[in-house]
Short mmCIF file of C-alpha atoms in Angstrom, two decimals:
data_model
loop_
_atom_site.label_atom_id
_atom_site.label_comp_id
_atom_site.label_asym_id
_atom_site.label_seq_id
_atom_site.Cartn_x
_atom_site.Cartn_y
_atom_site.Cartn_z
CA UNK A 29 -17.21 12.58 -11.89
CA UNK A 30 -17.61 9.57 -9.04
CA UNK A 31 -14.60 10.35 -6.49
CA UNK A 32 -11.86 8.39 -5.80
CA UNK A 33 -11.61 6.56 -2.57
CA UNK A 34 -8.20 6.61 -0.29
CA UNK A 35 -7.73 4.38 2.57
CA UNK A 36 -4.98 5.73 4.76
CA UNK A 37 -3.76 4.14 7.89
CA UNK A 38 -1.19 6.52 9.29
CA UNK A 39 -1.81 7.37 12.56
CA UNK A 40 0.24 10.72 13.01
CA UNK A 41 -2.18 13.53 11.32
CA UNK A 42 1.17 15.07 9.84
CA UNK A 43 1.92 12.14 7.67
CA UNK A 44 -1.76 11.81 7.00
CA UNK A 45 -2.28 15.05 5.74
CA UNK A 46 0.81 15.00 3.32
CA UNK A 47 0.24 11.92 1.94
CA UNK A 48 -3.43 13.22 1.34
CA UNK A 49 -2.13 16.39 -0.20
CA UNK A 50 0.33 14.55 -2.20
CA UNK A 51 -2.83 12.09 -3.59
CA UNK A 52 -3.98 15.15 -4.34
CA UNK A 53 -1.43 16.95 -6.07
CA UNK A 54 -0.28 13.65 -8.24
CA UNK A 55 -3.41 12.67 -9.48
CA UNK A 56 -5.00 15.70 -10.61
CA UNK A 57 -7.84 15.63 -8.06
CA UNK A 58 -9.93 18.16 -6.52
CA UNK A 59 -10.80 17.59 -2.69
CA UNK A 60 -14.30 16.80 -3.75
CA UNK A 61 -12.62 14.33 -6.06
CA UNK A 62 -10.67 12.29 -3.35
CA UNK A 63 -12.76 10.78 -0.65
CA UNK A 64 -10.60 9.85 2.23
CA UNK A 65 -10.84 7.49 4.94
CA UNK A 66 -8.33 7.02 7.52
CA UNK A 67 -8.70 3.25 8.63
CA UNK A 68 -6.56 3.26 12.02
CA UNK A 69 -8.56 5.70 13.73
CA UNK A 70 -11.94 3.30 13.24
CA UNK A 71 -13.63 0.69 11.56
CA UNK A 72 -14.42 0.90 7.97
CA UNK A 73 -17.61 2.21 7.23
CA UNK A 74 -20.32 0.74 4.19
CA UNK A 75 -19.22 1.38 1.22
CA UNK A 76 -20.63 0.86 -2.04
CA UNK A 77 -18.13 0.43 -5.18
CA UNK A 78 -20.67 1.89 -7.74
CA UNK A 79 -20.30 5.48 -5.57
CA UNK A 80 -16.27 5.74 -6.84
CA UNK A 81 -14.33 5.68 -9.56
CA UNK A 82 -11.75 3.66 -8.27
CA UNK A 83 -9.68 2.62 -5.21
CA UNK A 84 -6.82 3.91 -4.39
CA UNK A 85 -4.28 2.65 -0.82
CA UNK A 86 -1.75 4.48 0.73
CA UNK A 87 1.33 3.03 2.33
CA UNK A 88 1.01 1.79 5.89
CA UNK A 89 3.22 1.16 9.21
CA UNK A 90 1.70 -1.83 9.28
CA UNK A 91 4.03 -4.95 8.09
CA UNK A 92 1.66 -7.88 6.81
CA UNK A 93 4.18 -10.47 7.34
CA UNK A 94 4.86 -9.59 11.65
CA UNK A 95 3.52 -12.64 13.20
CA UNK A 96 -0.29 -12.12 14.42
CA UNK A 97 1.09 -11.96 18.28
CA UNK A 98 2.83 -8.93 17.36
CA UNK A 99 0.01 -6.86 15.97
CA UNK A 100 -1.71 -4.10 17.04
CA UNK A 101 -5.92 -5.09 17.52
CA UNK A 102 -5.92 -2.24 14.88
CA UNK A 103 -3.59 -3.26 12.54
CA UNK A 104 -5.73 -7.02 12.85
CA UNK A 105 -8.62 -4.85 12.49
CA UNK A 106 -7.95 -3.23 9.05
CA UNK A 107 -5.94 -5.99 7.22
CA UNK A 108 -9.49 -7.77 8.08
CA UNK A 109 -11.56 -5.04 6.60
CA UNK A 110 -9.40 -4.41 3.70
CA UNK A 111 -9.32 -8.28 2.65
CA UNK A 112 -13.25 -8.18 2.99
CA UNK A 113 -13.23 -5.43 0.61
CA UNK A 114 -10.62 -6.79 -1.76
CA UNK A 115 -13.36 -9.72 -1.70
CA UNK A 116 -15.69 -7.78 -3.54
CA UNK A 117 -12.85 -5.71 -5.77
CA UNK A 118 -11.28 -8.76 -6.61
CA UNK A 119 -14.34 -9.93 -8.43
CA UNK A 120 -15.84 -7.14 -9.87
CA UNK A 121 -12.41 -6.05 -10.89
CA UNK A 122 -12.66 -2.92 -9.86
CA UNK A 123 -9.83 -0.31 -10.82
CA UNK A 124 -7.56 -0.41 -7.56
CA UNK A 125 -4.08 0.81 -6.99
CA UNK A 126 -2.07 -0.24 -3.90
CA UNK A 127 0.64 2.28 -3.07
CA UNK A 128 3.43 0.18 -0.89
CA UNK A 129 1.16 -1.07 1.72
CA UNK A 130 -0.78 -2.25 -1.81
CA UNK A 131 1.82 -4.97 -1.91
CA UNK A 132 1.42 -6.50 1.34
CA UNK A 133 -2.29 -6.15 0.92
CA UNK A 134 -3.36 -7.13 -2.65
CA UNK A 135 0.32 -9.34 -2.49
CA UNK A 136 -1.55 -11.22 0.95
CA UNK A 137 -4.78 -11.40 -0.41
CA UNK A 138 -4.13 -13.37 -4.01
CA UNK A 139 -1.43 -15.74 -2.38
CA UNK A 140 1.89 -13.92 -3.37
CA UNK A 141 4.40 -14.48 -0.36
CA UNK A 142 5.30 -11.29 1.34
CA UNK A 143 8.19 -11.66 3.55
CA UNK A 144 11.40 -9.49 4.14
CA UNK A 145 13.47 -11.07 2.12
CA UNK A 146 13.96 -7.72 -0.40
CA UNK A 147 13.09 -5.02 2.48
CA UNK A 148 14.65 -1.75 0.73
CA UNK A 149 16.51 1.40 2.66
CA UNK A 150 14.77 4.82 2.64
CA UNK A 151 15.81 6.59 -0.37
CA UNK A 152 15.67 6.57 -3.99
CA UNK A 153 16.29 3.32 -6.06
CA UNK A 154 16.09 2.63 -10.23
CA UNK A 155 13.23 1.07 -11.16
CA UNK A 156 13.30 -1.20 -14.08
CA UNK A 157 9.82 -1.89 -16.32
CA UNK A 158 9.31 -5.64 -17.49
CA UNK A 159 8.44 -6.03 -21.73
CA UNK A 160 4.52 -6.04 -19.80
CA UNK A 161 5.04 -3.47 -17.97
CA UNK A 162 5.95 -1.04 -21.23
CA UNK A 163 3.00 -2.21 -22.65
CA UNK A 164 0.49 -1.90 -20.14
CA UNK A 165 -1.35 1.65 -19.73
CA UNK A 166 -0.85 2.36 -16.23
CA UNK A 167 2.75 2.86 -17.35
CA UNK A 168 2.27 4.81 -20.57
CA UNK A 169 4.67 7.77 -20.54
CA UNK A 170 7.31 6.14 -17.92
CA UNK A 171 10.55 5.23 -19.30
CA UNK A 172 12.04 2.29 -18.84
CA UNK A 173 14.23 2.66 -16.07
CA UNK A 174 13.49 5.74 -13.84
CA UNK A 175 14.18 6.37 -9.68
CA UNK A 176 11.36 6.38 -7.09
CA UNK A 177 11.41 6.54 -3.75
CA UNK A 178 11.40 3.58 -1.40
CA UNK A 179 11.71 2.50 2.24
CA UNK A 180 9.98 -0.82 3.00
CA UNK A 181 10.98 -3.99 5.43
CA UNK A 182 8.60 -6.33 3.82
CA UNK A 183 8.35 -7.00 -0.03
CA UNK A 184 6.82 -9.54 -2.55
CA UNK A 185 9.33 -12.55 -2.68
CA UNK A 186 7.32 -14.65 -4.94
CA UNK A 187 3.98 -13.79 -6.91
CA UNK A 188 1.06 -15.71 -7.66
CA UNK A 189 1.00 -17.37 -11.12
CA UNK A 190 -1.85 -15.02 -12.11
CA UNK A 191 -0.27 -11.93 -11.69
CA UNK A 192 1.74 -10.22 -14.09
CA UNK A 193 4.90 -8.99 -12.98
CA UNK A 194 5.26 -5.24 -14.27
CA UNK A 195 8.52 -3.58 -12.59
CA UNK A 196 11.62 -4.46 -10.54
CA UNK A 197 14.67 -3.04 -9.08
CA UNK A 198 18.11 -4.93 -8.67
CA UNK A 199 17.49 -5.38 -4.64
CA UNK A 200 13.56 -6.24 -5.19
CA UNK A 201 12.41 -8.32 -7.86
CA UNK A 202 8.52 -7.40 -7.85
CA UNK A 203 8.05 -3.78 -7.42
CA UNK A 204 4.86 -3.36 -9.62
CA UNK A 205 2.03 -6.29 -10.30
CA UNK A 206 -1.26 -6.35 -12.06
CA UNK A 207 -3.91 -9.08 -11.19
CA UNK A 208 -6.87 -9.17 -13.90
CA UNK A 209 -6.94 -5.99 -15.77
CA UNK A 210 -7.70 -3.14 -13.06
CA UNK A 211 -6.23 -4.60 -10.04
CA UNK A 212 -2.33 -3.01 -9.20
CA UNK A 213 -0.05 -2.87 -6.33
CA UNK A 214 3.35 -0.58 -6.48
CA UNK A 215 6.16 -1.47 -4.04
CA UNK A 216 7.98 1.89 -4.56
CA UNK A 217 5.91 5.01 -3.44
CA UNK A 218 4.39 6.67 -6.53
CA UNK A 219 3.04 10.02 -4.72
CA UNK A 220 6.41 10.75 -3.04
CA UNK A 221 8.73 13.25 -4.03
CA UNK A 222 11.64 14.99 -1.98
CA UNK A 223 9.83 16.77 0.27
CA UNK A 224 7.39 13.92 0.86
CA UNK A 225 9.99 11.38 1.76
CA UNK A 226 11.76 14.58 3.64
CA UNK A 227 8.29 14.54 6.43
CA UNK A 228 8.12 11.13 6.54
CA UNK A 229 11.68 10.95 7.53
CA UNK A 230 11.55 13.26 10.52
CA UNK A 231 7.93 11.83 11.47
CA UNK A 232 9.24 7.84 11.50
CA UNK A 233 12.43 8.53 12.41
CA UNK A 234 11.84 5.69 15.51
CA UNK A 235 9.96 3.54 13.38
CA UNK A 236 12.38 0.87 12.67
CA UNK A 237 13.12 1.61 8.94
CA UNK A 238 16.45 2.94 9.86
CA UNK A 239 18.82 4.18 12.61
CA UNK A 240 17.73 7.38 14.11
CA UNK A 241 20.78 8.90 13.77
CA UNK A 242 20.51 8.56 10.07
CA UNK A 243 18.00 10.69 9.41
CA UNK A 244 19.72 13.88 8.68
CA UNK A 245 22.34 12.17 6.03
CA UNK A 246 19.23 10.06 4.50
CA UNK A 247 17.04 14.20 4.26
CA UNK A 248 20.59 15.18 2.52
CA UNK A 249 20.53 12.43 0.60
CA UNK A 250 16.44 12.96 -0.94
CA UNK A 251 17.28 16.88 -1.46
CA UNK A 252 19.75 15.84 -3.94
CA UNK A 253 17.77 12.85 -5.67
CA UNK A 254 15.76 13.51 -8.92
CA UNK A 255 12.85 11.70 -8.47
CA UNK A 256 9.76 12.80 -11.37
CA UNK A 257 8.33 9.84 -13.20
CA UNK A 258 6.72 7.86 -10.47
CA UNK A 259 3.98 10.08 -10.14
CA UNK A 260 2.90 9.27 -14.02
CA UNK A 261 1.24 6.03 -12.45
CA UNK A 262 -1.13 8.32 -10.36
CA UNK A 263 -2.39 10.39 -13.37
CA UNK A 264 -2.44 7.42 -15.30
CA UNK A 265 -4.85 5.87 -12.87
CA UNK A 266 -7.35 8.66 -12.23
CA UNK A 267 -7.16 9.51 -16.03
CA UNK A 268 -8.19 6.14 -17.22
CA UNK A 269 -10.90 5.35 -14.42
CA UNK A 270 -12.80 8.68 -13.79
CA UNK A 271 -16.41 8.26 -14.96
#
């Protein structure tokens, strides 16, 4: 089987690593299986689409709709490379799934408007599938409504009239688009479960997404959630593009 490639862009190696292992775990890969690449720490290398089965991005720090003053030469750096590279995905239609970050990336680079409009609080939320989304194979298993986890400031106010609008929740009305057939972005986190969320609590903490002192009620809060189906959308993704 051709890999999978993930592009990662968090910085601290601890948040890295556990969103790697939870890419892992969630899509039934082997480490052979899951080529990644972490994009902050340098530029992206060649890459050739024919050497993977698919593309696959994790969620980011970065917010695609902070003015350009306030970004980091990195951060212009990467959303650079990736739109050069969803260039050629775009029109080969290449399978690609944007986790989060997939949003403001895939959102950016077809014309949705990404703003923070429908910015969501860290924790779980109900996720609600559209009559497309039941019908459409990267959702085959989910039910209608289940919970993921979320934790975004920026969000997908309005999408291009070429996408196809697959989930929403009550405080974010575009959680899940496709564009063509192979081509999807999640707003909700599909690799996280407690203990995910739990790391990335502690680790951004001072990150903005909510008040520091929060941290321990919000770490309460995911040990008691029940969070399962998301992770469907990974296996769903691997299962149908491996070759």
């Amino acid at each position: 089987m051709k890999p999978f490639l993930l592009l990662a862009t968090r910085a601290e190696d601890a948040a890295a690593d556990d969103e790697y292992q939870a890419y892992l775990r969630y899509c039934g890969l082997k480490p052979e299986e899951l080529v990644r690449i972490r994009l902050e720490s340098g530029p992206l290398p060649a890459l050739e689409l024919s050497d993977y089965s698919g593309v696959i991005v994790g969620g980011s720090p970065y917010t695609s709709s902070d003015p350009v003053e306030e970004k980091s030469a990195a951060q212009i750096r990467v959303e650079t490379e990736l739109s050069s590279l969803l260039d050629r995905i775009v029109a080969e239609d290449f399978p690609f799934l944007g986790a989060c970050y997939g949003v403001g990336t895939l959102g950016v680079h077809q014309g949705a408007v990404i703003d923070r409009q429908f910015g969501e609080a860290v924790g779980a939320t109900r996720i609600t599938l559209t009559a497309d989304g039941e019908r459409d194979p990267m959702l085959q298993g989910l039910p209608h409504t289940f919970e993921a986890f979320v934790g975004h400031k920026e969000a997908c106010s309005k999408l291009p009239e070429h996408a196809v609008l697959l989930a929403s929740s009550d405080a974010c009305p575009v959680h899940m688009f496709r564009i063509k057939n192979n081509l999807y972005a999640t707003q909700f986190h599909p690799e996280l479960d407690a203990e995910g969320l739990i790391t990335r609590i502690n680790i951004y903490k001072n990150a903005g997404y909510f008040p520091p002192h929060a941290a321990d009620e919000l770490v309460a809060t995911a040990r008691q959630s029940s969070v399962t189906e998301p992770m469907r959308v990974l296996r769903n993704f691997t299962e149908r593009y491996a070759r």
